[in-house]
mmCIF file of C-alpha atoms in Angstrom:
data_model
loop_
_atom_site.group_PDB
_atom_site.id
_atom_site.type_symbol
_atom_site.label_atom_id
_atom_site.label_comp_id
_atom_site.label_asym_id
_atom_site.label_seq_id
_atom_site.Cartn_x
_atom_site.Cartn_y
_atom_site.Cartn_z
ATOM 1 C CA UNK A 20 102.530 114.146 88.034
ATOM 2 C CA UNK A 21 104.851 113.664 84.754
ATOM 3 C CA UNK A 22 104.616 110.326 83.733
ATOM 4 C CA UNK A 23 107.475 109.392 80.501
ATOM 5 C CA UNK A 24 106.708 106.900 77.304
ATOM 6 C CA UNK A 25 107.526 104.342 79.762
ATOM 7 C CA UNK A 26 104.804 105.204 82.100
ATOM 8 C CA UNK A 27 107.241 106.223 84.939
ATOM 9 C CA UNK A 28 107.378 109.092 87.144
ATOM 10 C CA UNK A 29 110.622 111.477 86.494
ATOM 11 C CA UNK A 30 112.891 111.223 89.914
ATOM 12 C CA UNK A 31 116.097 113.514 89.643
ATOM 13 C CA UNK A 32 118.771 111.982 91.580
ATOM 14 C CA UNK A 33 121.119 114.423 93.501
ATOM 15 C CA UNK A 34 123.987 112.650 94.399
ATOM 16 C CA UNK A 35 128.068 113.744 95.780
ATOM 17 C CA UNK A 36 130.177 113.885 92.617
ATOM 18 C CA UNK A 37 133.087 112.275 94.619
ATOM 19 C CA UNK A 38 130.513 108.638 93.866
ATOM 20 C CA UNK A 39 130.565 109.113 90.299
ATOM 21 C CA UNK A 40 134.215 107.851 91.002
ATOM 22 C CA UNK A 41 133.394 104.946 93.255
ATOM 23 C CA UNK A 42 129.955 104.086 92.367
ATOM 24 C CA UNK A 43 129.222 102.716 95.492
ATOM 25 C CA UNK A 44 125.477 104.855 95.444
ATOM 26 C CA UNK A 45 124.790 102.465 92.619
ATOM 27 C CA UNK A 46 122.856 100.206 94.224
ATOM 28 C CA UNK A 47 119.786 102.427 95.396
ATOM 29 C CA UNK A 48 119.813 104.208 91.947
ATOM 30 C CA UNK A 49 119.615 101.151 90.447
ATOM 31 C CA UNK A 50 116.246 100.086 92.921
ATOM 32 C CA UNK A 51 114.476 103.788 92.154
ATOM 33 C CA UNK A 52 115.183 102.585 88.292
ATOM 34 C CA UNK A 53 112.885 100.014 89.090
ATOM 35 C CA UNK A 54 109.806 102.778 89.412
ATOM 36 C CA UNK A 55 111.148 105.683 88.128
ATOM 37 C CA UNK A 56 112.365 107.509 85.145
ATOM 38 C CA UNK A 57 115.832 108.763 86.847
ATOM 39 C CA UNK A 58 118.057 111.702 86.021
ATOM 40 C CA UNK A 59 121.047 112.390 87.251
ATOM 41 C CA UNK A 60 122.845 115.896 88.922
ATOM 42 C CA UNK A 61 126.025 115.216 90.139
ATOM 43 C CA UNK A 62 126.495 117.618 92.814
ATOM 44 C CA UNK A 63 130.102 119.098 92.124
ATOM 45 C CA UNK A 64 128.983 122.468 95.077
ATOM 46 C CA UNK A 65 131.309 120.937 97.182
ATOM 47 C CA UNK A 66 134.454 121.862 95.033
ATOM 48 C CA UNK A 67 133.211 125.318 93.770
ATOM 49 C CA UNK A 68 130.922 123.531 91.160
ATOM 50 C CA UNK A 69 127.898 125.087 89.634
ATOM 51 C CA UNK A 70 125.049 124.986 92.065
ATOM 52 C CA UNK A 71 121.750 122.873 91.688
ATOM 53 C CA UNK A 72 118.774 125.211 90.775
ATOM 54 C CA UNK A 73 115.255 124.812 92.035
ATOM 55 C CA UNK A 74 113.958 125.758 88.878
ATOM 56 C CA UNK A 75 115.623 122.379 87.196
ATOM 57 C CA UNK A 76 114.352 120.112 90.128
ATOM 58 C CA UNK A 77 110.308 121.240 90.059
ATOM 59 C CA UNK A 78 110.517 119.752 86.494
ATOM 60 C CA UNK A 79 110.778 116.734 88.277
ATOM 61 C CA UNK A 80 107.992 114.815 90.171
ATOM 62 C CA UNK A 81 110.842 113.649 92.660
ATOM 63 C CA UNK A 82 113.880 114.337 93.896
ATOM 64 C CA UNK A 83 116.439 112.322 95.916
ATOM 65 C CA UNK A 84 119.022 113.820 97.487
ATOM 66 C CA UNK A 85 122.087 111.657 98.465
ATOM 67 C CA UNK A 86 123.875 113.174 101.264
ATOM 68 C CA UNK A 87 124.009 116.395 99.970
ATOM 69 C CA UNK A 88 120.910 118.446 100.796
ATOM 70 C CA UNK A 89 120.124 122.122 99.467
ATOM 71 C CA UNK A 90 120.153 124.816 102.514
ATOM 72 C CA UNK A 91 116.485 124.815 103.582
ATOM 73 C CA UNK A 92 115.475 127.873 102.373
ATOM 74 C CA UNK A 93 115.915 126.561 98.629
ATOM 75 C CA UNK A 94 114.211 123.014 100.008
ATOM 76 C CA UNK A 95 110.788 125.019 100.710
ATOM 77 C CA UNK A 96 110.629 125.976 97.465
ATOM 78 C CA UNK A 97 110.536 122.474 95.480
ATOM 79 C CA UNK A 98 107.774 121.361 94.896
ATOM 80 C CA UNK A 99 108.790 117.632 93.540
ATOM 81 C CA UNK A 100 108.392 115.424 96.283
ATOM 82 C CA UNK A 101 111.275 115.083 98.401
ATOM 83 C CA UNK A 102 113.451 112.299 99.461
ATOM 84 C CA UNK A 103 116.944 112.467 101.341
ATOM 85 C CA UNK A 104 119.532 109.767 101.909
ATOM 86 C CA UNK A 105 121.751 111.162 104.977
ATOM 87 C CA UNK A 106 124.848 109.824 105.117
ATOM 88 C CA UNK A 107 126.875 109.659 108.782
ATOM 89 C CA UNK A 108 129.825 110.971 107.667
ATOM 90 C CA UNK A 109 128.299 113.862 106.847
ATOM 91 C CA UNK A 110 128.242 117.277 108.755
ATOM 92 C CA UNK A 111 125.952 116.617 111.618
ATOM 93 C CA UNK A 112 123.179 118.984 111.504
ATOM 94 C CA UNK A 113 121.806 120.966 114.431
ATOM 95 C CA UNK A 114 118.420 119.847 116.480
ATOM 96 C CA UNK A 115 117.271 123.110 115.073
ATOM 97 C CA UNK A 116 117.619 122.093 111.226
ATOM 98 C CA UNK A 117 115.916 118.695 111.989
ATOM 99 C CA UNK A 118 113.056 121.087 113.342
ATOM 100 C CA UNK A 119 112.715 123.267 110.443
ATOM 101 C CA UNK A 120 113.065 119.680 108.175
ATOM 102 C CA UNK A 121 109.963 118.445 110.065
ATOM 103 C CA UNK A 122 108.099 121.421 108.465
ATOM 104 C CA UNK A 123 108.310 120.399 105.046
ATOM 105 C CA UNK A 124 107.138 116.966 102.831
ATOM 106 C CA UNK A 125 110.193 115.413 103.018
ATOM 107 C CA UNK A 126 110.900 111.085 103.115
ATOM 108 C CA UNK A 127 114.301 109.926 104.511
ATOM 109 C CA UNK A 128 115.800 106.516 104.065
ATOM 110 C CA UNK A 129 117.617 106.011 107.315
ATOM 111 C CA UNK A 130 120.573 103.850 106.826
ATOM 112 C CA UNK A 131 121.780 104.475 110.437
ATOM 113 C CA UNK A 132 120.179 104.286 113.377
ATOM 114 C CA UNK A 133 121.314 107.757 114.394
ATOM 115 C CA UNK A 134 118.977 109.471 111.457
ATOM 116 C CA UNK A 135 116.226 107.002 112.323
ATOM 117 C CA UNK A 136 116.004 108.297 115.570
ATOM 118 C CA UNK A 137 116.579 111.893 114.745
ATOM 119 C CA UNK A 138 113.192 111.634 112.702
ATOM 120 C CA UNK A 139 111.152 109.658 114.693
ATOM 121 C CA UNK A 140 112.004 112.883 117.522
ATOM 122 C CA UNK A 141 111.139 115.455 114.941
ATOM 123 C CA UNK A 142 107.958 113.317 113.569
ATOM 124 C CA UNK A 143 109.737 113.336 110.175
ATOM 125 C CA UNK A 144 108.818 109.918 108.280
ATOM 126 C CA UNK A 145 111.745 107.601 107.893
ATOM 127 C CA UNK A 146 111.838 104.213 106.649
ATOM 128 C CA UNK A 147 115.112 102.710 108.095
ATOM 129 C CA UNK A 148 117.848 100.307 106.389
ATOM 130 C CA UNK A 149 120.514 98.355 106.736
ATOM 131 C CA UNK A 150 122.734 97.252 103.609
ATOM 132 C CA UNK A 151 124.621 94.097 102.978
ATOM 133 C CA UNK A 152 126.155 92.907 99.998
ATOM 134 C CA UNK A 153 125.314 89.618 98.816
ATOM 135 C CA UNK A 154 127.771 86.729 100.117
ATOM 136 C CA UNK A 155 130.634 85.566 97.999
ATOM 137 C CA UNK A 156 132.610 83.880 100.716
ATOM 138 C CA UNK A 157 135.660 83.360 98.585
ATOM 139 C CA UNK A 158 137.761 80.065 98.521
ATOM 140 C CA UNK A 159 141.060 82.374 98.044
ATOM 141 C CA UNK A 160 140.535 83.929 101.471
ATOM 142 C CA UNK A 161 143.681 82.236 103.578
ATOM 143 C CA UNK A 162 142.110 79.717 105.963
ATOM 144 C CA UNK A 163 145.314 80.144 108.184
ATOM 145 C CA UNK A 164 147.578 83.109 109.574
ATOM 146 C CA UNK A 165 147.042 87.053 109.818
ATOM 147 C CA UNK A 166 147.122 88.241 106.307
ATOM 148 C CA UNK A 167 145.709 92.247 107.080
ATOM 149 C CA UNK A 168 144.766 94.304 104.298
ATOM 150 C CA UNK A 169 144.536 98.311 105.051
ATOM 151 C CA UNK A 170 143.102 100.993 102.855
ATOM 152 C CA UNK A 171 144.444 104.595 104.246
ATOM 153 C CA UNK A 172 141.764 106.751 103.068
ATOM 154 C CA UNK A 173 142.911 109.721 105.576
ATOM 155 C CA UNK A 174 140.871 109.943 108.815
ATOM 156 C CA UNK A 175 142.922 106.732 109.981
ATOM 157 C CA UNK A 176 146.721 106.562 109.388
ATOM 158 C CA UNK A 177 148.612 103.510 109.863
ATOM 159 C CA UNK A 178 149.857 105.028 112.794
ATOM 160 C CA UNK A 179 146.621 104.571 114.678
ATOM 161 C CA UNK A 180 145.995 101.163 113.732
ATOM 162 C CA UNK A 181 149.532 99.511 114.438
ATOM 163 C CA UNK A 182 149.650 99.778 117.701
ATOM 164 C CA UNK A 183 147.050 96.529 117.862
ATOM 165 C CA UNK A 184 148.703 94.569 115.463
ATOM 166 C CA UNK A 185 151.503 92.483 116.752
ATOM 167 C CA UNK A 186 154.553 92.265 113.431
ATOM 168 C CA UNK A 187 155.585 89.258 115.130
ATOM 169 C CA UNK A 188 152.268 87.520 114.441
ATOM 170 C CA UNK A 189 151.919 89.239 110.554
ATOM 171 C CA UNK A 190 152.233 86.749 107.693
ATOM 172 C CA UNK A 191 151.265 89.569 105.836
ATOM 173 C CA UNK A 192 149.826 93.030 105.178
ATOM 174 C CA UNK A 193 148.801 95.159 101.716
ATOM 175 C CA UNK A 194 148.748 98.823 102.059
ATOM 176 C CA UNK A 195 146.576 100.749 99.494
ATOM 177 C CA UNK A 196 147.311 103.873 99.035
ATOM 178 C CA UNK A 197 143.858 105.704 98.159
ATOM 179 C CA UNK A 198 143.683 109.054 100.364
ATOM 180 C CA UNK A 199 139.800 110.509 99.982
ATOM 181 C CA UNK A 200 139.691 114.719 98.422
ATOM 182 C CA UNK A 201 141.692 116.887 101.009
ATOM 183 C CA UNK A 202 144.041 113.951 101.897
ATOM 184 C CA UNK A 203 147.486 113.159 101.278
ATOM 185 C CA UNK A 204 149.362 110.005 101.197
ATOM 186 C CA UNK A 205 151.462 109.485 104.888
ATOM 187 C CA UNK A 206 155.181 108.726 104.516
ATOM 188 C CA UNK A 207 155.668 105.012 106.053
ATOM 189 C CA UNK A 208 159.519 104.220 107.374
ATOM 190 C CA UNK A 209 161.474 101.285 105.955
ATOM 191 C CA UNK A 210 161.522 100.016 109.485
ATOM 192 C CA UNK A 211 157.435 99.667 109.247
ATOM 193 C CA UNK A 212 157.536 98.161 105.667
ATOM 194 C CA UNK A 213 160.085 95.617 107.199
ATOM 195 C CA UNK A 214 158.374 94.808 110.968
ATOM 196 C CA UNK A 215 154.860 94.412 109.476
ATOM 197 C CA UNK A 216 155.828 92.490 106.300
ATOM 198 C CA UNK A 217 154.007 95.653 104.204
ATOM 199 C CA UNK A 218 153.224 95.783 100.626
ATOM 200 C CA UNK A 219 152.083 99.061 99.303
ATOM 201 C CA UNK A 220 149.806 99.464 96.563
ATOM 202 C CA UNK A 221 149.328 102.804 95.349
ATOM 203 C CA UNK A 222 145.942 103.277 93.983
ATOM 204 C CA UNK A 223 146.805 104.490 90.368
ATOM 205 C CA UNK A 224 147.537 100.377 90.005
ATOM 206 C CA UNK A 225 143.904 99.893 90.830
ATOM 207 C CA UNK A 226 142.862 100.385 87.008
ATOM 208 C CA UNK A 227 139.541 97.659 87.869
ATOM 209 C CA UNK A 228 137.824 96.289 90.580
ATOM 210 C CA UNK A 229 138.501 93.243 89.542
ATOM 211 C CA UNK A 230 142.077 93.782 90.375
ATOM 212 C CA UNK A 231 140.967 95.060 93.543
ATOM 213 C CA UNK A 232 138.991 92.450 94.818
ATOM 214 C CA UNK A 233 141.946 90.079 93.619
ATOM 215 C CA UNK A 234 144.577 91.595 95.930
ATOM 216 C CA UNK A 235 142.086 92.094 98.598
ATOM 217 C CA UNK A 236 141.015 88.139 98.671
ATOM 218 C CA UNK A 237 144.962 87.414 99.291
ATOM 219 C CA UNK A 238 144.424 88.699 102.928
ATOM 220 C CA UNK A 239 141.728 87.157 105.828
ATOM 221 C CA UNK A 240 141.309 90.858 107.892
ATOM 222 C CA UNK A 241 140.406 94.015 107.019
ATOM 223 C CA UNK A 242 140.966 96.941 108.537
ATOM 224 C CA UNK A 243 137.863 99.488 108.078
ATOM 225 C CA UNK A 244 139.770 102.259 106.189
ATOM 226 C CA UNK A 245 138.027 105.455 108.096
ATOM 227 C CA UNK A 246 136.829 107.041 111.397
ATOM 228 C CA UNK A 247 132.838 106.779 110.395
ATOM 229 C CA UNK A 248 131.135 105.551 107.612
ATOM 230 C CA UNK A 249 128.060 106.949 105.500
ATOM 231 C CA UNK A 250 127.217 103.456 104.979
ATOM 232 C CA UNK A 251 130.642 101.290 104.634
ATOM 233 C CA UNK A 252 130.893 100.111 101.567
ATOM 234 C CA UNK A 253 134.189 98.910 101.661
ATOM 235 C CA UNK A 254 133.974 97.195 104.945
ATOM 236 C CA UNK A 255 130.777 95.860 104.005
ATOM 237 C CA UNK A 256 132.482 94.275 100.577
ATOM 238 C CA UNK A 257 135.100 92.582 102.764
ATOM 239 C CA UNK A 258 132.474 90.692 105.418
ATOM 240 C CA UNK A 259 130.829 89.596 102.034
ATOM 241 C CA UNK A 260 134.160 87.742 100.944
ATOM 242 C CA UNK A 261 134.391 86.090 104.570
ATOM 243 C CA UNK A 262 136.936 88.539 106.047
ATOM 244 C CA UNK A 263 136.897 89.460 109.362
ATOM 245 C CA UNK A 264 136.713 93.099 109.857
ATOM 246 C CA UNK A 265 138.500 95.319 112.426
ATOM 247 C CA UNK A 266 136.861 98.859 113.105
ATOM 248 C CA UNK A 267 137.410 102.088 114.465
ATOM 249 C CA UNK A 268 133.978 102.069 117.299
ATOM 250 C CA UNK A 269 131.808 104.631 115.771
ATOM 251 C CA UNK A 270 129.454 104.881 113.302
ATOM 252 C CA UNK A 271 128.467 102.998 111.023
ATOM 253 C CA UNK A 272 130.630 99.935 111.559
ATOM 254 C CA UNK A 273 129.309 99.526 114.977
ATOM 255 C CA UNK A 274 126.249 99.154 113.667
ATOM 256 C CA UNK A 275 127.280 96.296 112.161
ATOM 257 C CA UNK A 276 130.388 95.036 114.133
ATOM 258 C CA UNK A 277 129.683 93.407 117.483
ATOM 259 C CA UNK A 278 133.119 93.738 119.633
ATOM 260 C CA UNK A 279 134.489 90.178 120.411
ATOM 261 C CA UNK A 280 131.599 88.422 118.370
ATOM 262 C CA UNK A 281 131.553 88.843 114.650
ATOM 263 C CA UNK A 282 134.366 91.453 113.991
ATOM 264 C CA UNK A 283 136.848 94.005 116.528
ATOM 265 C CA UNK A 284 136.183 97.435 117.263
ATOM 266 C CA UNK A 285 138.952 99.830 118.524
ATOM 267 C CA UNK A 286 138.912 104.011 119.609
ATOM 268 C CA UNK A 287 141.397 106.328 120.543
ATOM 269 C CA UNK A 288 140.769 105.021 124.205
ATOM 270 C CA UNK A 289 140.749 101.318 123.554
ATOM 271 C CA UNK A 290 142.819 99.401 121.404
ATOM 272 C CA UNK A 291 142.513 96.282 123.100
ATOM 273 C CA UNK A 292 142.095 93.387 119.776
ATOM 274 C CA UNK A 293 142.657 89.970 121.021
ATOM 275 C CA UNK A 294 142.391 87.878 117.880
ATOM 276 C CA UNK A 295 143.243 84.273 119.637
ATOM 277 C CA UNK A 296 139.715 83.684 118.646
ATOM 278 C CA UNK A 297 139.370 84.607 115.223
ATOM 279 C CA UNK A 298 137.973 81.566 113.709
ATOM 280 C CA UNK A 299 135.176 81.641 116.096
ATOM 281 C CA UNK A 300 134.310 85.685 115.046
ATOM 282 C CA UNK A 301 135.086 84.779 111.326
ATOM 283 C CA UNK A 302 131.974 81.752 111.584
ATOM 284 C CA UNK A 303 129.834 84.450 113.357
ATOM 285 C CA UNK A 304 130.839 87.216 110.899
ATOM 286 C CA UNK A 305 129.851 85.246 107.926
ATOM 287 C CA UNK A 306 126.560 84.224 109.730
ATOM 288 C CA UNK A 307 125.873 87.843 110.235
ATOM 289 C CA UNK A 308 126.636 88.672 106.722
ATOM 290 C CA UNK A 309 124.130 85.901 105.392
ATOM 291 C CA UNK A 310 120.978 86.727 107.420
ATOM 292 C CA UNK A 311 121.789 90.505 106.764
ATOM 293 C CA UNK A 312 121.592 90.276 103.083
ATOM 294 C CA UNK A 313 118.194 88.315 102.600
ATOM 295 C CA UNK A 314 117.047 90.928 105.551
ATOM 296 C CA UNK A 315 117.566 93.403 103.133
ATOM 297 C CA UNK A 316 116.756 91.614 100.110
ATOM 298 C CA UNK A 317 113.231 91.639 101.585
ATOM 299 C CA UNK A 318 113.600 95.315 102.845
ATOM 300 C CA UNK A 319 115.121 96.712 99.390
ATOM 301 C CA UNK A 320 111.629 95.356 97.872
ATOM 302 C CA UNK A 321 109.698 98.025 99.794
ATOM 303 C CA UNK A 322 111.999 101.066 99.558
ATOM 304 C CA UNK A 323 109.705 102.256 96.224
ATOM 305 C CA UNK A 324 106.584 101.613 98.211
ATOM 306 C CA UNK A 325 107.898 103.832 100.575
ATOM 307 C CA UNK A 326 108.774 106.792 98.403
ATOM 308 C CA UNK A 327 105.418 106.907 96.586
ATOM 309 C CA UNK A 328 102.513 105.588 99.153
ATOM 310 C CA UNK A 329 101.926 108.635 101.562
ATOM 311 C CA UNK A 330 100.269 106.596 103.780
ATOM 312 C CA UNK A 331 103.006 104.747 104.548
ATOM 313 C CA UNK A 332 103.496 103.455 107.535
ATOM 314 C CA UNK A 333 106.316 104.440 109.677
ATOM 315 C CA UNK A 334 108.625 101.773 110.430
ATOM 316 C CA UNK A 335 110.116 101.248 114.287
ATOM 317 C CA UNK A 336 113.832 100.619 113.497
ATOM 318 C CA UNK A 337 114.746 96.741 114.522
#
């Protein structure tokens, strides 16, 4: 083991450059900080960016991989100690990967069900997790009307989400424009902008998320921006302002979403949203939010433990 001045191990974190931007991995960084000495690799493969070398990770004692994961032949020959953050919206990997995974020292924090149960099948030791954002139910939030606030990210278009909304029962609705790498912004008519009362804010007006979270407090639903989630940030920000969220039925915002009870979910199948109960499902939503966050304030506590005790026992996902 390499233990710094400060008497901490060295962890390199590994980590999708596209965060740098958004900083929404922040959090977990910030609890490995806690125990270790952290470096950061921001892994720019993904755009034809220089590649990670084994060589630079065995200087390390640990290494955490978020999302992004080296092919396996490269994994089996690190020796730091190995710890993987999967993310859902990721490309799903083949039973036969999970197999070959279960044949190496590797630790996953499961922040989905889905991986959870993928290593309890393979015997692959996974402590699972559910993030919430501490509650800031916001006094700006309007207590009356449907004030929407969509941010098209790419994998949904306002297309697919307006044929739940009713324009004739819109007070009002902000558009951000903010399309993820590989997207590009959709062309709305003037007949849209008009019928659903639509102001459009292109992202390169977003300059702090302070301004952000200003606009976004003007509205009292928000509409999950994308098909699947790694671990919904975004959505997750708006339940912890007291909006109710509408989401697409797939992971991971039906993990936290219950249809009808404290937020909507919608597919291609079924866009059935009745919101003549919303007040009800807002209460429940910010209930929900609450109990989640001190779940995980406890469960954030042990995520250290985790990494470092190899005893540790495996946790049965709630």
């Amino acid at each position: 083991m390499t233990v710094n001045e400060n008497n901490k191990l060295k962890l390199l974190w590994v980590d999708h450059s596209f965060h740098k931007k958004t900083k929404s991995t922040n959090f977990l960084k910030e609890i490995l900080e806690k125990k270790f000495s952290v470096s950061v690799f921001w892994d720019d493969y993904w755009k034809e960016g220089e590649p990670l070398q084994v060589s630079v990770i065995n200087n390390y004692d640990y290494v955490c991989f978020f999302q992004t994961l080296l092919p396996f032949y490269k994994l089996k020959r690190i020796k730091a100690k190995i710890i993987w953050v999967p993310m859902f919206d990721s490309d799903p990997l083949s039973d036969n990967y999970w197999h070959c995974l279960s044949s190496i020292p590797i630790k996953i924090l499961s922040f989905s069900k889905y991986f959870h149960k993928k290593c309890l099948e393979f015997n692959i030791e996974s402590l699972p997790l559910k993030y919430y954002l501490p509650p800031i139910f916001s006094d700006d939030i309007p207590k009356t009307g449907r004030h929407y606030f969509f941010w098209y990210r790419g994998s949904l278009r306002f297309s697919d989400i307006k044929v739940f909304i009713d324009p004739q029962k819109v007070d009002s609705f902000v558009y951000r424009s903010a399309p993820d790498p590989y997207f590009k912004e959709e062309s709305i008519s003037k007949e849209d902008i008009n019928k659903y009362k639509m102001q459009i804010i292109r992202d390169v007006k977003f300059d702090s998320q302070e301004k952000y979270l200003r606009l976004l407090k003007n509205s009292n639903i928000y509409i999950a921006p994308r098909t699947l989630e790694g671990i919904g940030i975004s959505f997750l920000e708006a339940m912890a302002l007291g909006m109710v969220v509408i989401g697409y039925n797939n992971g991971t915002m039906n993990e936290y979403i219950a249809h009808n009870y404290n937020g909507y979910l919608f597919d291609s199948k079924d866009y059935q949203i009745n919101l003549d109960h919303i007040e009800i499902v807002l209460n429940n939503s910010k209930t929900i939010a609450y109990k989640g966050w001190i779940q995980w304030e406890k469960d954030k506590n042990i995520i250290n433990d985790f990494i470092i005790n190899d005893n540790y026992k495996k946790v049965q996902h709630r």
